[in-house]
Short mmCIF file of C-alpha atoms (C1' of nucleotides) in Angstrom, two decimals:
data_model
loop_
_atom_site.label_atom_id
_atom_site.label_comp_id
_atom_site.label_asym_id
_atom_site.label_seq_id
_atom_site.Cartn_x
_atom_site.Cartn_y
_atom_site.Cartn_z
CA UNK I 1 240.64 84.35 181.76
CA UNK I 2 241.60 86.73 178.94
CA UNK I 3 245.32 86.52 179.48
CA UNK I 4 246.24 86.75 175.82
CA UNK I 5 249.51 88.41 174.98
CA UNK I 6 249.91 91.08 172.36
CA UNK I 7 251.21 88.63 169.79
CA UNK I 8 248.26 86.32 170.25
CA UNK I 9 245.81 89.19 170.10
CA UNK I 10 247.26 90.29 166.78
CA UNK I 11 246.98 86.76 165.51
CA UNK I 12 243.33 86.58 166.43
CA UNK I 13 242.75 89.93 164.81
CA UNK I 14 244.26 88.65 161.58
CA UNK I 15 242.13 85.54 161.78
CA UNK I 16 239.00 87.58 162.36
CA UNK I 17 239.86 89.92 159.50
CA UNK I 18 240.20 86.94 157.18
CA UNK I 19 236.86 85.52 158.29
CA UNK I 20 235.07 88.82 157.87
CA UNK I 21 236.64 89.53 154.51
CA UNK I 22 235.72 86.05 153.31
CA UNK I 23 232.13 86.30 154.49
CA UNK I 24 231.66 89.66 152.89
CA UNK I 25 233.15 88.61 149.59
CA UNK I 26 231.28 85.30 149.50
CA UNK I 27 228.07 87.13 150.24
CA UNK I 28 228.70 89.65 147.47
CA UNK I 29 229.92 87.45 144.66
CA UNK I 30 229.39 83.81 145.63
CA UNK I 31 231.81 81.21 146.89
CA UNK I 32 233.37 80.10 143.63
CA UNK I 33 233.86 83.63 142.36
CA UNK I 34 236.18 84.53 145.21
CA UNK I 35 239.81 83.45 145.31
CA UNK I 36 241.87 82.98 148.43
CA UNK I 37 244.23 85.62 147.12
CA UNK I 38 241.39 88.12 147.08
CA UNK I 39 240.34 87.27 150.61
CA UNK I 40 243.89 87.74 151.80
CA UNK I 41 244.12 90.99 149.89
CA UNK I 42 240.91 92.31 151.43
CA UNK I 43 242.20 91.37 154.88
CA UNK I 44 245.54 93.00 154.04
CA UNK I 45 247.66 89.94 154.64
CA UNK I 46 249.66 87.75 152.33
CA UNK I 47 247.94 84.79 150.65
CA UNK I 48 250.26 82.46 152.50
CA UNK I 49 248.91 83.74 155.80
CA UNK I 50 245.43 82.51 154.93
CA UNK I 51 246.64 78.94 154.94
CA UNK I 52 248.47 79.41 158.19
CA UNK I 53 245.09 80.06 159.77
CA UNK I 54 242.80 77.74 157.79
CA UNK I 55 243.54 74.37 156.28
CA UNK I 56 241.28 74.92 153.29
CA UNK I 57 239.25 77.65 151.67
CA UNK I 58 236.09 76.06 153.04
CA UNK I 59 237.27 76.07 156.61
CA UNK I 60 237.15 79.83 156.88
CA UNK I 61 233.35 79.55 156.89
CA UNK I 62 233.20 76.73 159.39
CA UNK I 63 235.72 78.23 161.76
CA UNK I 64 233.41 78.25 164.76
CA UNK I 65 231.18 75.34 163.92
CA UNK I 66 232.88 72.49 165.75
CA UNK I 67 230.71 69.57 166.65
CA UNK I 68 231.12 68.39 170.21
CA UNK I 69 231.31 64.64 170.14
CA UNK I 70 232.26 64.54 173.77
CA UNK I 71 228.82 65.85 174.69
CA UNK I 72 227.17 62.83 173.14
CA UNK I 73 229.69 60.49 174.71
CA UNK I 74 228.97 62.11 178.04
CA UNK I 75 225.26 61.47 177.67
CA UNK I 76 225.98 57.82 177.02
CA UNK I 77 228.33 57.58 179.96
CA UNK I 78 225.89 59.21 182.33
CA UNK I 79 222.88 57.15 181.42
CA UNK I 80 220.72 55.81 184.23
CA UNK I 81 220.85 52.12 185.01
CA UNK I 82 218.25 50.25 183.04
CA UNK I 83 217.50 53.16 180.76
CA UNK I 84 216.32 52.00 177.33
CA UNK I 85 218.73 52.14 174.43
CA UNK I 86 216.41 54.24 172.32
CA UNK I 87 216.14 56.98 174.93
CA UNK I 88 219.87 57.24 175.46
CA UNK I 89 220.52 57.39 171.73
CA UNK I 90 217.91 60.04 171.14
CA UNK I 91 219.17 62.17 174.00
CA UNK I 92 222.76 61.90 172.78
CA UNK I 93 221.84 63.00 169.28
CA UNK I 94 219.65 65.76 170.58
CA UNK I 95 222.47 67.08 172.68
CA UNK I 96 224.82 67.29 169.70
CA UNK I 97 222.24 69.01 167.56
CA UNK I 98 221.42 71.54 170.25
CA UNK I 99 225.06 72.42 170.78
CA UNK I 100 225.88 72.84 167.11
CA UNK I 101 222.76 74.92 166.80
CA UNK I 102 223.66 77.29 169.60
CA UNK I 103 227.08 77.92 168.16
CA UNK I 104 225.72 78.57 164.70
CA UNK I 105 223.13 81.01 165.90
CA UNK I 106 225.38 82.90 168.26
CA UNK I 107 227.95 83.36 165.53
CA UNK I 108 225.55 85.62 163.67
CA UNK I 109 226.62 84.11 160.38
CA UNK I 110 224.07 81.33 160.50
CA UNK I 111 221.95 82.67 157.68
CA UNK I 112 224.78 83.15 155.23
CA UNK I 113 226.31 79.86 156.21
CA UNK I 114 223.06 78.04 155.63
CA UNK I 115 222.55 79.72 152.29
CA UNK I 116 226.05 78.98 151.09
CA UNK I 117 226.00 75.45 152.49
CA UNK I 118 222.82 74.77 150.59
CA UNK I 119 224.27 75.91 147.29
CA UNK I 120 227.93 74.91 147.45
CA UNK I 121 228.45 71.14 147.55
CA UNK I 122 231.96 71.47 148.92
CA UNK I 123 230.64 73.27 151.97
CA UNK I 124 227.71 70.93 152.37
CA UNK I 125 230.02 68.02 152.56
CA UNK I 126 232.49 69.65 154.86
CA UNK I 127 229.73 70.36 157.35
CA UNK I 128 228.44 66.81 157.33
CA UNK I 129 231.91 65.45 157.70
CA UNK I 130 232.01 66.84 161.19
CA UNK I 131 229.09 64.64 162.15
CA UNK I 132 230.37 61.64 160.32
CA UNK I 133 233.77 61.70 161.94
CA UNK I 134 231.97 61.22 165.22
CA UNK I 135 230.06 58.23 163.97
CA UNK I 136 232.53 55.46 164.66
CA UNK I 137 233.29 56.83 168.08
CA UNK I 138 229.62 57.02 168.99
CA UNK I 139 228.91 53.54 167.74
CA UNK I 140 231.72 52.11 169.80
CA UNK I 141 230.59 53.88 172.96
CA UNK I 142 227.04 52.77 172.38
CA UNK I 143 227.99 49.17 171.94
CA UNK I 144 230.01 49.21 175.13
CA UNK I 145 227.06 50.74 176.95
CA UNK I 146 224.66 48.05 175.72
CA UNK I 147 226.83 44.99 175.13
CA UNK I 148 223.92 42.62 175.56
CA UNK I 149 221.74 44.31 172.97
CA UNK I 150 224.19 45.43 170.34
CA UNK I 151 226.91 43.80 168.32
CA UNK I 152 229.40 45.94 166.41
CA UNK I 153 227.47 45.84 163.17
CA UNK I 154 224.14 46.73 164.70
CA UNK I 155 225.64 49.58 166.68
CA UNK I 156 227.26 51.01 163.55
CA UNK I 157 224.08 50.62 161.58
CA UNK I 158 222.05 52.31 164.27
CA UNK I 159 224.31 55.33 164.62
CA UNK I 160 224.72 55.50 160.86
CA UNK I 161 220.96 55.52 160.43
CA UNK I 162 220.59 58.28 163.00
CA UNK I 163 223.26 60.53 161.56
CA UNK I 164 222.19 59.80 158.00
CA UNK I 165 218.54 60.54 158.67
CA UNK I 166 219.17 63.70 160.63
CA UNK I 167 221.66 65.05 158.11
CA UNK I 168 219.46 64.32 155.13
CA UNK I 169 216.44 65.88 156.78
CA UNK I 170 218.36 68.99 157.74
CA UNK I 171 219.74 69.41 154.26
CA UNK I 172 216.38 68.97 152.63
CA UNK I 173 214.87 71.54 154.95
CA UNK I 174 217.65 74.03 154.27
CA UNK I 175 217.51 73.50 150.57
CA UNK I 176 213.83 74.24 150.33
CA UNK I 177 214.35 77.46 152.25
CA UNK I 178 213.11 76.48 155.69
CA UNK I 179 214.07 78.70 158.60
CA UNK I 180 216.13 77.59 161.60
CA UNK I 181 213.19 76.39 163.64
CA UNK I 182 211.70 74.32 160.86
CA UNK I 183 215.06 72.79 160.09
CA UNK I 184 215.46 71.84 163.69
CA UNK I 185 212.02 70.26 163.75
CA UNK I 186 212.90 68.30 160.65
CA UNK I 187 215.98 66.93 162.39
CA UNK I 188 213.93 65.88 165.41
CA UNK I 189 211.35 64.27 163.19
CA UNK I 190 214.04 62.27 161.43
CA UNK I 191 215.47 61.21 164.76
CA UNK I 192 212.10 59.97 165.95
CA UNK I 193 211.66 57.96 162.78
CA UNK I 194 214.82 55.99 163.35
CA UNK I 195 214.24 55.71 167.07
CA UNK I 196 211.11 53.69 166.34
CA UNK I 197 213.16 50.88 164.86
CA UNK I 198 215.03 50.42 168.10
CA UNK I 199 212.01 49.86 170.26
CA UNK U 1 221.77 44.50 123.58
CA UNK U 2 225.44 45.20 123.07
CA UNK U 3 225.03 47.39 120.04
CA UNK U 4 227.99 49.60 120.76
CA UNK U 5 229.79 51.03 117.79
CA UNK U 6 233.52 50.86 117.34
CA UNK U 7 234.01 54.38 118.58
CA UNK U 8 232.07 53.79 121.75
CA UNK U 9 233.93 50.54 122.41
CA UNK U 10 237.26 52.33 122.16
CA UNK U 11 236.00 54.96 124.53
CA UNK U 12 235.01 52.38 127.10
CA UNK U 13 238.37 50.70 126.69
CA UNK U 14 240.12 53.97 127.44
CA UNK U 15 237.91 54.50 130.46
CA UNK U 16 238.59 51.03 131.78
CA UNK U 17 242.32 51.42 131.23
CA UNK U 18 242.25 54.61 133.29
CA UNK U 19 240.34 52.93 136.11
CA UNK U 20 242.65 49.95 136.21
CA UNK U 21 245.78 52.04 136.06
CA UNK U 22 244.48 54.27 138.85
CA UNK U 23 243.51 51.39 141.12
CA UNK U 24 246.83 49.69 140.62
CA UNK U 25 248.84 52.85 141.27
CA UNK U 26 246.75 53.88 144.28
CA UNK U 27 247.13 50.43 145.74
CA UNK U 28 250.87 50.47 145.21
CA UNK U 29 251.83 53.93 146.35
CA UNK U 30 248.82 55.50 148.05
CA UNK U 31 246.38 58.07 146.76
CA UNK U 32 248.35 61.25 147.35
CA UNK U 33 251.52 59.83 145.88
CA UNK U 34 249.91 59.35 142.48
CA UNK U 35 249.27 62.24 140.10
CA UNK U 36 246.62 62.31 137.41
CA UNK U 37 249.41 62.71 134.88
CA UNK U 38 250.90 59.41 136.01
CA UNK U 39 247.56 57.63 135.76
CA UNK U 40 247.09 58.94 132.24
CA UNK U 41 250.61 57.95 131.39
CA UNK U 42 250.09 54.41 132.68
CA UNK U 43 246.90 54.17 130.64
CA UNK U 44 248.73 55.62 127.63
CA UNK U 45 246.45 58.58 127.10
CA UNK U 46 246.94 62.29 127.51
CA UNK U 47 246.29 63.87 130.92
CA UNK U 48 243.47 65.89 129.41
CA UNK U 49 241.68 62.69 128.47
CA UNK U 50 241.44 61.69 132.11
CA UNK U 51 239.20 64.65 132.82
CA UNK U 52 237.04 63.95 129.81
CA UNK U 53 236.11 60.68 131.50
CA UNK U 54 236.08 61.68 135.18
CA UNK U 55 235.15 64.95 136.75
CA UNK U 56 237.75 64.69 139.49
CA UNK U 57 240.67 62.52 140.48
CA UNK U 58 238.51 60.99 143.20
CA UNK U 59 235.81 59.96 140.76
CA UNK U 60 237.92 57.34 139.10
CA UNK U 61 237.46 55.30 142.27
CA UNK U 62 233.71 55.85 142.35
CA UNK U 63 233.12 55.07 138.71
CA UNK U 64 230.21 52.67 139.22
CA UNK U 65 228.16 54.64 141.73
CA UNK U 66 225.91 56.26 139.15
CA UNK U 67 224.85 52.96 137.72
CA UNK U 68 223.74 51.86 141.13
CA UNK U 69 221.43 54.80 141.68
CA UNK U 70 219.81 54.12 138.35
CA UNK U 71 219.06 50.58 139.46
CA UNK U 72 217.27 51.78 142.57
CA UNK U 73 215.31 54.38 140.63
CA UNK U 74 214.29 51.68 138.21
CA UNK U 75 212.99 49.50 141.03
CA UNK U 76 210.92 52.40 142.32
CA UNK U 77 209.57 53.17 138.87
CA UNK U 78 208.60 49.57 138.20
CA UNK U 79 206.79 48.96 141.47
CA UNK U 80 203.46 47.18 141.38
CA UNK U 81 200.33 49.15 142.12
CA UNK U 82 199.49 49.12 145.80
CA UNK U 83 202.81 47.65 146.81
CA UNK U 84 203.79 48.73 150.34
CA UNK U 85 206.45 51.39 150.76
CA UNK U 86 208.63 49.18 152.92
CA UNK U 87 208.81 46.45 150.29
CA UNK U 88 209.74 48.82 147.48
CA UNK U 89 212.37 50.50 149.58
CA UNK U 90 213.88 47.23 150.70
CA UNK U 91 213.96 45.89 147.16
CA UNK U 92 215.60 49.06 145.87
CA UNK U 93 218.29 48.94 148.52
CA UNK U 94 218.77 45.24 148.03
CA UNK U 95 219.29 45.79 144.35
CA UNK U 96 222.01 48.33 145.04
CA UNK U 97 223.69 46.06 147.56
CA UNK U 98 223.66 43.18 145.11
CA UNK U 99 225.24 45.35 142.45
CA UNK U 100 227.81 46.63 144.92
CA UNK U 101 228.70 43.06 145.76
CA UNK U 102 229.07 42.10 142.13
CA UNK U 103 231.11 45.05 141.05
CA UNK U 104 233.06 46.24 144.05
CA UNK U 105 232.99 43.89 147.00
CA UNK U 106 233.93 40.69 145.24
CA UNK U 107 236.76 42.34 143.37
CA UNK U 108 238.23 43.89 146.48
CA UNK U 109 237.70 47.36 145.10
CA UNK U 110 235.37 48.22 147.96
CA UNK U 111 238.04 47.27 150.48
CA UNK U 112 240.64 49.39 148.74
CA UNK U 113 238.24 52.27 148.59
CA UNK U 114 237.44 51.99 152.27
CA UNK U 115 241.11 51.86 153.12
CA UNK U 116 241.94 54.88 151.00
CA UNK U 117 238.89 56.86 152.09
CA UNK U 118 239.82 56.37 155.71
CA UNK U 119 243.16 58.10 155.21
CA UNK U 120 242.51 60.61 152.45
CA UNK U 121 240.22 63.51 153.34
CA UNK U 122 239.66 64.54 149.75
CA UNK U 123 238.37 61.09 148.94
CA UNK U 124 236.16 61.06 152.01
CA UNK U 125 234.70 64.35 150.92
CA UNK U 126 233.98 63.28 147.40
CA UNK U 127 232.44 60.02 148.54
CA UNK U 128 230.13 61.92 150.84
CA UNK U 129 229.17 64.27 148.05
CA UNK U 130 228.24 61.37 145.86
CA UNK U 131 226.16 59.82 148.60
CA UNK U 132 224.38 63.08 149.22
CA UNK U 133 223.35 63.65 145.64
CA UNK U 134 222.35 60.03 145.26
CA UNK U 135 220.28 60.21 148.41
CA UNK U 136 218.51 63.35 147.27
CA UNK U 137 217.61 61.70 143.99
CA UNK U 138 216.32 58.58 145.68
CA UNK U 139 214.33 60.51 148.25
CA UNK U 140 212.68 62.58 145.57
CA UNK U 141 211.73 59.54 143.53
CA UNK U 142 210.41 57.80 146.61
CA UNK U 143 208.29 60.72 147.64
CA UNK U 144 206.80 60.99 144.19
CA UNK U 145 206.02 57.30 144.29
CA UNK U 146 204.28 57.54 147.66
CA UNK U 147 202.97 61.09 147.85
CA UNK U 148 200.25 60.17 150.33
CA UNK U 149 202.58 58.52 152.80
CA UNK U 150 205.69 60.66 152.59
CA UNK U 151 206.47 64.33 152.82
CA UNK U 152 209.83 65.61 151.63
CA UNK U 153 211.41 65.52 155.07
CA UNK U 154 210.30 62.01 155.89
CA UNK U 155 211.43 60.71 152.54
CA UNK U 156 214.87 62.27 152.98
CA UNK U 157 215.14 60.95 156.51
CA UNK U 158 214.15 57.48 155.41
CA UNK U 159 216.62 57.28 152.58
CA UNK U 160 219.30 58.92 154.70
CA UNK U 161 218.74 56.37 157.43
CA UNK U 162 218.95 53.50 154.96
CA UNK U 163 222.06 54.66 153.22
CA UNK U 164 223.67 55.75 156.47
CA UNK U 165 222.99 52.44 158.18
CA UNK U 166 224.10 50.31 155.26
CA UNK U 167 227.25 52.35 154.67
CA UNK U 168 228.24 52.34 158.32
CA UNK U 169 227.67 48.62 158.60
CA UNK U 170 229.67 47.92 155.46
CA UNK U 171 232.50 50.10 156.63
CA UNK U 172 232.61 48.47 160.04
CA UNK U 173 232.62 45.03 158.49
CA UNK U 174 235.38 45.90 156.04
CA UNK U 175 237.44 47.58 158.71
CA UNK U 176 237.46 44.54 160.95
CA UNK U 177 238.63 42.43 158.04
CA UNK U 178 235.40 40.73 157.01
CA UNK U 179 235.26 39.22 153.56
CA UNK U 180 232.84 40.23 150.79
CA UNK U 181 230.12 37.82 151.90
CA UNK U 182 230.15 38.94 155.49
CA UNK U 183 230.15 42.56 154.40
CA UNK U 184 227.10 41.95 152.26
CA UNK U 185 225.33 40.23 155.15
CA UNK U 186 226.15 43.16 157.41
CA UNK U 187 224.60 45.51 154.88
CA UNK U 188 221.45 43.42 154.69
CA UNK U 189 221.22 43.30 158.46
CA UNK U 190 221.50 47.08 158.65
CA UNK U 191 218.83 47.44 156.01
CA UNK U 192 216.44 45.20 157.92
CA UNK U 193 216.99 47.24 161.05
CA UNK U 194 215.85 50.46 159.40
CA UNK U 195 213.09 48.75 157.42
CA UNK U 196 211.35 47.92 160.69
CA UNK U 197 210.68 51.57 161.34
CA UNK U 198 208.71 51.92 158.13
CA UNK U 199 206.21 49.21 158.86
"C1'" DA P 1 232.32 54.76 97.24
"C1'" DT P 2 232.71 59.45 98.54
"C1'" DG P 3 231.99 63.53 100.88
"C1'" DT P 4 230.37 65.44 105.31
"C1'" DA P 5 229.46 65.70 110.12
"C1'" DT P 6 230.46 63.86 114.50
"C1'" DT P 7 233.49 62.99 118.30
"C1'" DG P 8 237.26 60.94 121.15
"C1'" DT P 9 241.66 62.45 121.77
"C1'" DT P 10 245.54 65.62 121.86
"C1'" DA P 11 248.80 69.68 122.72
"C1'" DC P 12 248.99 73.99 124.71
"C1'" DA P 13 248.24 77.55 127.72
"C1'" DG P 14 246.21 78.89 131.41
"C1'" DT P 15 243.86 79.49 136.68
"C1'" DG P 16 243.78 78.67 141.41
"C1'" DA P 17 244.25 75.89 145.72
"C1'" DC P 18 247.76 74.60 148.50
"C1'" DT P 19 252.88 73.71 150.25
"C1'" DG P 20 257.99 74.25 151.55
"C1'" DT P 21 261.41 77.33 152.81
"C1'" DA P 22 264.18 80.98 154.12
"C1'" DG P 23 264.29 85.36 156.16
"C1'" DC P 24 262.49 89.62 158.58
"C1'" DG P 25 260.71 92.00 162.29
"C1'" DA P 26 257.87 92.41 166.19
"C1'" DT P 27 256.82 90.27 170.77
"C1'" DT P 28 258.38 87.68 174.73
"C1'" DG P 29 261.05 86.30 178.69
"C1'" DA P 30 265.29 86.60 181.06
"C1'" DT D 1 269.60 94.44 176.68
"C1'" DC D 2 270.21 89.91 174.75
"C1'" DA D 3 268.31 85.91 172.85
"C1'" DA D 4 264.63 82.95 171.65
"C1'" DT D 5 260.12 82.72 169.79
"C1'" DC D 6 256.76 83.24 166.28
"C1'" DG D 7 253.49 85.41 163.07
"C1'" DC D 8 254.04 87.01 158.76
"C1'" DT D 9 255.99 87.67 154.06
"C1'" DA D 10 258.04 86.77 149.48
"C1'" DC D 11 259.14 83.37 146.31
"C1'" DA D 12 259.09 79.35 143.86
"C1'" DG D 13 256.93 75.30 143.08
"C1'" DT D 14 253.36 71.20 142.53
"C1'" DC D 15 249.18 69.62 141.01
"C1'" DA D 16 244.13 69.37 140.11
"C1'" DC D 17 241.38 71.06 136.73
"C1'" DT D 18 239.62 73.95 132.47
"C1'" DG D 19 239.10 76.23 127.73
"C1'" DT D 20 240.31 75.93 123.08
"C1'" DA D 21 241.72 74.82 118.63
"C1'" DA D 22 243.09 71.19 115.78
"C1'" DC D 23 243.57 66.29 114.17
"C1'" DA D 24 242.24 61.85 112.87
"C1'" DA D 25 239.31 58.10 113.21
"C1'" DT D 26 234.44 56.75 113.05
"C1'" DA D 27 229.71 57.38 111.56
"C1'" DC D 28 226.48 58.60 108.31
"C1'" DA D 29 224.54 60.45 104.38
"C1'" DT D 30 224.18 60.59 99.38
#
DNA sequence: ATGTATTGTTACAGTGACTGTAGCGATTGA
DNA sequence: TCAATCGCTACAGTCACTGTAACAATACAT
């Protein structure tokens, strides 16, 4: 399983050093007050190397926060015959939230990430983008799963409402200083609100 | 009503020239292939002037968004006593949609924006940021207007669902080649879908 | 009308994110 | 041990964006 060669191990070490240097510096002085050059310097690599590992300055903080769209698609694919639309949709969203949550918590950087995401718009947006990029895909899968109930517009609107509600609720919770559990409850509450309009 | 002085009129003319130059250039050559310096040059102003009118290069394409939020806030502020939440919300959204149709959809600007946003990450990001701040403002106003019915989370979720649904529907309509009228109908349909969950 | 304050615009000089490229040196596989 | 690979570096460059001082046209007072 861990068959990484020496070269690859060194690469990962560099990557990790960049992440840790960035987190420490961001924590100390704030996101905007830290330049990429300084991060690279603290990690003892050249500035160019930073961008060989991360596409943007923001990405160094979201390195392990991938959203698994395929999980939601899987839920839709594996639905039981005759299962109501609202239940499938709720379960799919819940699955995505749970997965993203686990990764964030296990990374150990969840607190800093939440704090920075709440205060730096660029990070806020970048996080939400991961959910939004899944939107069209989800809508399409949902429409194919319920062709009799949903046209393309309705499917898009439904998924858009879900993602929009959950994202907005999560952000509001984070911004007012809620902890992880409360934020998660807020997301579920938002989900339930939209789910009512399907039934 | 139009009591603008000469100075202010010139300013607006400069602003409009920048917008039109930008739209034309973006349409011709694509977003990334146009520099701010070129836009300023085409509008016959200095590059510095561009940033006195728009915070970022992306903002020149989102010039009318602020006006729209103001319209919705106005609807909320001018509600009749005892008017149901669902009606106020629907009217506020409807007002924004109508304005969007007037300004952006009918002119084809919305279609260009959707096309560019789909392919340019920076534009996507900025658009999202605008939506987020607009949503937060709306949610706050809505909660203050209906403090007995809405907590902060529910208000955010509600507005997020509305905006998310309407945006997704509009995008889907535009992407499949619908005209301005069909796009507007799609937005209204999405709005009605979410509105059901309030009642 | 005339002087004064305001302000939209400008030129200039920066900072910092991000990219292309060529070369070096350490791993890798044969 | 030879050759190919590849992560990294240095260097030079583009471009979005900002601070600042100055200018000239407008606005406003007297």
